[in-house]
Amino acid sequence: ALSDAVLIWAGTYGLGSLIKAVPSAIPVMTYGGAAFLAFYGLQALRRAWRPQALGESSSRGTSLVSALATCAAFTYLNPHVYLDTVILVGSIANARPLGEQAPFAAGATVASILWFFGLGYGASRVRPWLQRPAVWRALDGVIAAVMFVLAAKLLVG
């Protein structure tokens, strides 16, 4: 949610123009994002095929640094975040009459925060179902399919 807020405000105040000014960055983001999505799709597919990977870990869990690094990778290696949040939201904000950009960005930021915290709350509500290995297998299969489709869409256009 914090990264989304930063990107909304960056798009509102000019990062979209910077990305448009450096067109060579777009293919790098596109191919890098496709590779990242395909890699993550392969990991999800492997988890779906290997039931032992679905059990609860006996380790202490993921460190805060590892969790934050994963969140940063999913956020900043995803080219859609730049297209959707920076360019699209930034363009809409800048199409508003002069002086309305900040309120628009503030509203988009609040909506984003509510969305992400709603996802977190929703995840806690479905926790009993997520404790079933069959559900994780199906979920990982769907995640793999979505990652492969997104990677292909990036490459095909």
Short mmCIF file of C-alpha atoms in Angstrom, two decimals:
data_model
loop_
_atom_site.label_atom_id
_atom_site.label_comp_id
_atom_site.label_asym_id
_atom_site.label_seq_id
_atom_site.Cartn_x
_atom_site.Cartn_y
_atom_site.Cartn_z
CA ALA A 1 0.00 0.00 0.00
CA LEU A 2 2.87 2.36 0.80
CA SER A 3 4.54 1.68 -2.56
CA ASP A 4 1.24 2.19 -4.36
CA ALA A 5 0.80 5.53 -2.60
CA VAL A 6 4.32 6.61 -3.57
CA LEU A 7 3.70 5.60 -7.19
CA ILE A 8 0.33 7.41 -7.30
CA TRP A 9 1.94 10.63 -6.10
CA ALA A 10 4.94 10.14 -8.37
CA GLY A 11 2.62 9.70 -11.36
CA THR A 12 0.63 12.74 -10.35
CA TYR A 13 3.74 14.89 -10.11
CA GLY A 14 5.71 13.82 -13.17
CA LEU A 15 7.19 10.31 -13.11
CA GLY A 16 4.90 9.36 -15.99
CA SER A 17 6.50 12.09 -18.10
CA LEU A 18 9.96 10.84 -17.16
CA ILE A 19 9.11 7.29 -18.24
CA LYS A 20 7.74 8.62 -21.54
CA ALA A 21 10.95 10.65 -21.99
CA VAL A 22 13.14 7.53 -21.64
CA PRO A 23 11.49 5.07 -24.02
CA SER A 24 14.39 2.61 -23.70
CA ALA A 25 13.22 1.87 -20.14
CA ILE A 26 9.95 0.37 -21.35
CA PRO A 27 11.45 -2.71 -23.11
CA VAL A 28 13.73 -3.33 -20.12
CA MET A 29 10.73 -3.21 -17.77
CA THR A 30 8.68 -5.34 -20.16
CA TYR A 31 11.21 -8.17 -20.60
CA GLY A 32 12.34 -8.03 -16.99
CA GLY A 33 8.75 -8.14 -15.80
CA ALA A 34 7.90 -11.04 -18.14
CA ALA A 35 10.93 -13.00 -16.90
CA PHE A 36 9.99 -12.35 -13.28
CA LEU A 37 6.35 -13.38 -13.85
CA ALA A 38 7.38 -16.54 -15.72
CA PHE A 39 9.84 -17.46 -12.95
CA TYR A 40 7.18 -16.96 -10.29
CA GLY A 41 4.71 -18.95 -12.39
CA LEU A 42 7.19 -21.84 -12.54
CA GLN A 43 7.61 -21.73 -8.76
CA ALA A 44 3.82 -21.84 -8.26
CA LEU A 45 3.50 -24.70 -10.75
CA ARG A 46 6.20 -26.64 -8.91
CA ARG A 47 4.37 -26.12 -5.60
CA ALA A 48 1.12 -27.31 -7.18
CA TRP A 49 2.77 -30.51 -8.45
CA ARG A 50 4.68 -31.26 -5.23
CA PRO A 51 2.32 -31.80 -2.31
CA GLN A 52 5.17 -31.77 0.20
CA ALA A 53 5.79 -28.12 -0.68
CA LEU A 54 2.26 -27.34 0.48
CA GLY A 55 2.61 -28.36 4.12
CA GLU A 56 3.13 -25.92 6.93
CA SER A 57 6.77 -25.08 7.35
CA SER A 58 8.52 -26.19 10.50
CA SER A 59 10.97 -23.30 10.17
CA ARG A 60 10.55 -20.01 11.99
CA GLY A 61 8.96 -18.42 8.94
CA THR A 62 10.01 -15.65 6.64
CA SER A 63 12.16 -12.84 7.93
CA LEU A 64 10.89 -9.28 7.72
CA VAL A 65 13.68 -8.38 5.27
CA SER A 66 12.80 -11.33 3.02
CA ALA A 67 9.09 -10.48 3.11
CA LEU A 68 9.76 -6.81 2.30
CA ALA A 69 12.15 -7.77 -0.52
CA THR A 70 9.49 -10.04 -2.02
CA CYS A 71 6.89 -7.27 -1.79
CA ALA A 72 9.30 -4.81 -3.41
CA ALA A 73 10.05 -7.27 -6.22
CA PHE A 74 6.36 -7.89 -6.91
CA THR A 75 5.73 -4.16 -6.91
CA TYR A 76 8.69 -2.67 -8.74
CA LEU A 77 9.45 -5.49 -11.22
CA ASN A 78 5.83 -5.49 -12.41
CA PRO A 79 5.58 -3.25 -15.49
CA HIS A 80 1.82 -3.00 -15.00
CA VAL A 81 2.36 -1.00 -11.82
CA TYR A 82 4.01 1.72 -13.88
CA LEU A 83 1.41 1.60 -16.63
CA ASP A 84 -1.58 1.48 -14.27
CA THR A 85 -0.51 3.50 -11.26
CA VAL A 86 2.08 5.92 -12.59
CA ILE A 87 0.98 6.60 -16.15
CA LEU A 88 -2.79 5.95 -16.03
CA VAL A 89 -3.55 7.41 -12.59
CA GLY A 90 -1.00 10.18 -13.16
CA SER A 91 -2.62 11.05 -16.50
CA ILE A 92 -6.09 11.13 -14.96
CA ALA A 93 -4.83 13.28 -12.09
CA ASN A 94 -3.20 15.71 -14.48
CA ALA A 95 -6.33 15.90 -16.65
CA ARG A 96 -8.15 17.39 -13.65
CA PRO A 97 -8.46 21.18 -13.46
CA LEU A 98 -5.49 22.97 -11.94
CA GLY A 99 -5.42 22.56 -8.18
CA GLU A 100 -7.36 19.29 -8.13
CA GLN A 101 -4.35 17.00 -8.62
CA ALA A 102 -3.50 16.67 -4.91
CA PRO A 103 -7.08 15.86 -3.80
CA PHE A 104 -7.35 13.33 -6.62
CA ALA A 105 -4.04 11.70 -5.63
CA ALA A 106 -5.13 11.70 -1.97
CA GLY A 107 -8.40 9.98 -2.87
CA ALA A 108 -6.61 7.41 -5.04
CA THR A 109 -4.17 6.78 -2.18
CA VAL A 110 -6.98 6.22 0.34
CA ALA A 111 -8.73 3.86 -2.10
CA SER A 112 -5.50 1.92 -2.58
CA ILE A 113 -4.86 1.62 1.15
CA LEU A 114 -8.43 0.40 1.72
CA TRP A 115 -8.02 -2.12 -1.11
CA PHE A 116 -4.78 -3.61 0.21
CA PHE A 117 -5.92 -3.74 3.84
CA GLY A 118 -9.20 -5.27 2.66
CA LEU A 119 -7.21 -7.99 0.90
CA GLY A 120 -5.27 -8.65 4.09
CA TYR A 121 -8.43 -8.82 6.17
CA GLY A 122 -10.09 -11.05 3.60
CA ALA A 123 -7.10 -13.39 3.65
CA SER A 124 -7.43 -13.78 7.42
CA ARG A 125 -11.13 -14.65 6.98
CA VAL A 126 -10.39 -17.46 4.50
CA ARG A 127 -7.56 -18.86 6.62
CA PRO A 128 -9.47 -22.05 7.55
CA TRP A 129 -9.82 -22.95 3.88
CA LEU A 130 -6.19 -22.09 3.18
CA GLN A 131 -5.10 -24.71 5.70
CA ARG A 132 -6.24 -27.45 3.31
CA PRO A 133 -3.51 -28.79 0.97
CA ALA A 134 -6.01 -29.32 -1.87
CA VAL A 135 -6.96 -25.63 -1.76
CA TRP A 136 -3.29 -24.60 -1.90
CA ARG A 137 -2.71 -26.93 -4.85
CA ALA A 138 -5.60 -25.38 -6.74
CA LEU A 139 -4.55 -21.86 -5.74
CA ASP A 140 -0.97 -22.44 -6.85
CA GLY A 141 -2.24 -23.85 -10.15
CA VAL A 142 -4.34 -20.73 -10.72
CA ILE A 143 -1.44 -18.48 -9.70
CA ALA A 144 0.85 -20.26 -12.17
CA ALA A 145 -1.68 -19.86 -14.98
CA VAL A 146 -2.20 -16.17 -14.25
CA MET A 147 1.55 -15.52 -14.08
CA PHE A 148 2.11 -17.28 -17.43
CA VAL A 149 -0.75 -15.38 -19.08
CA LEU A 150 0.54 -12.03 -17.78
CA ALA A 151 4.09 -12.83 -18.91
CA ALA A 152 2.82 -13.80 -22.37
CA LYS A 153 0.69 -10.65 -22.62
CA LEU A 154 3.74 -8.56 -21.82
CA LEU A 155 5.76 -10.25 -24.56
CA VAL A 156 3.00 -10.31 -27.19
CA GLY A 157 1.74 -6.85 -26.47
#
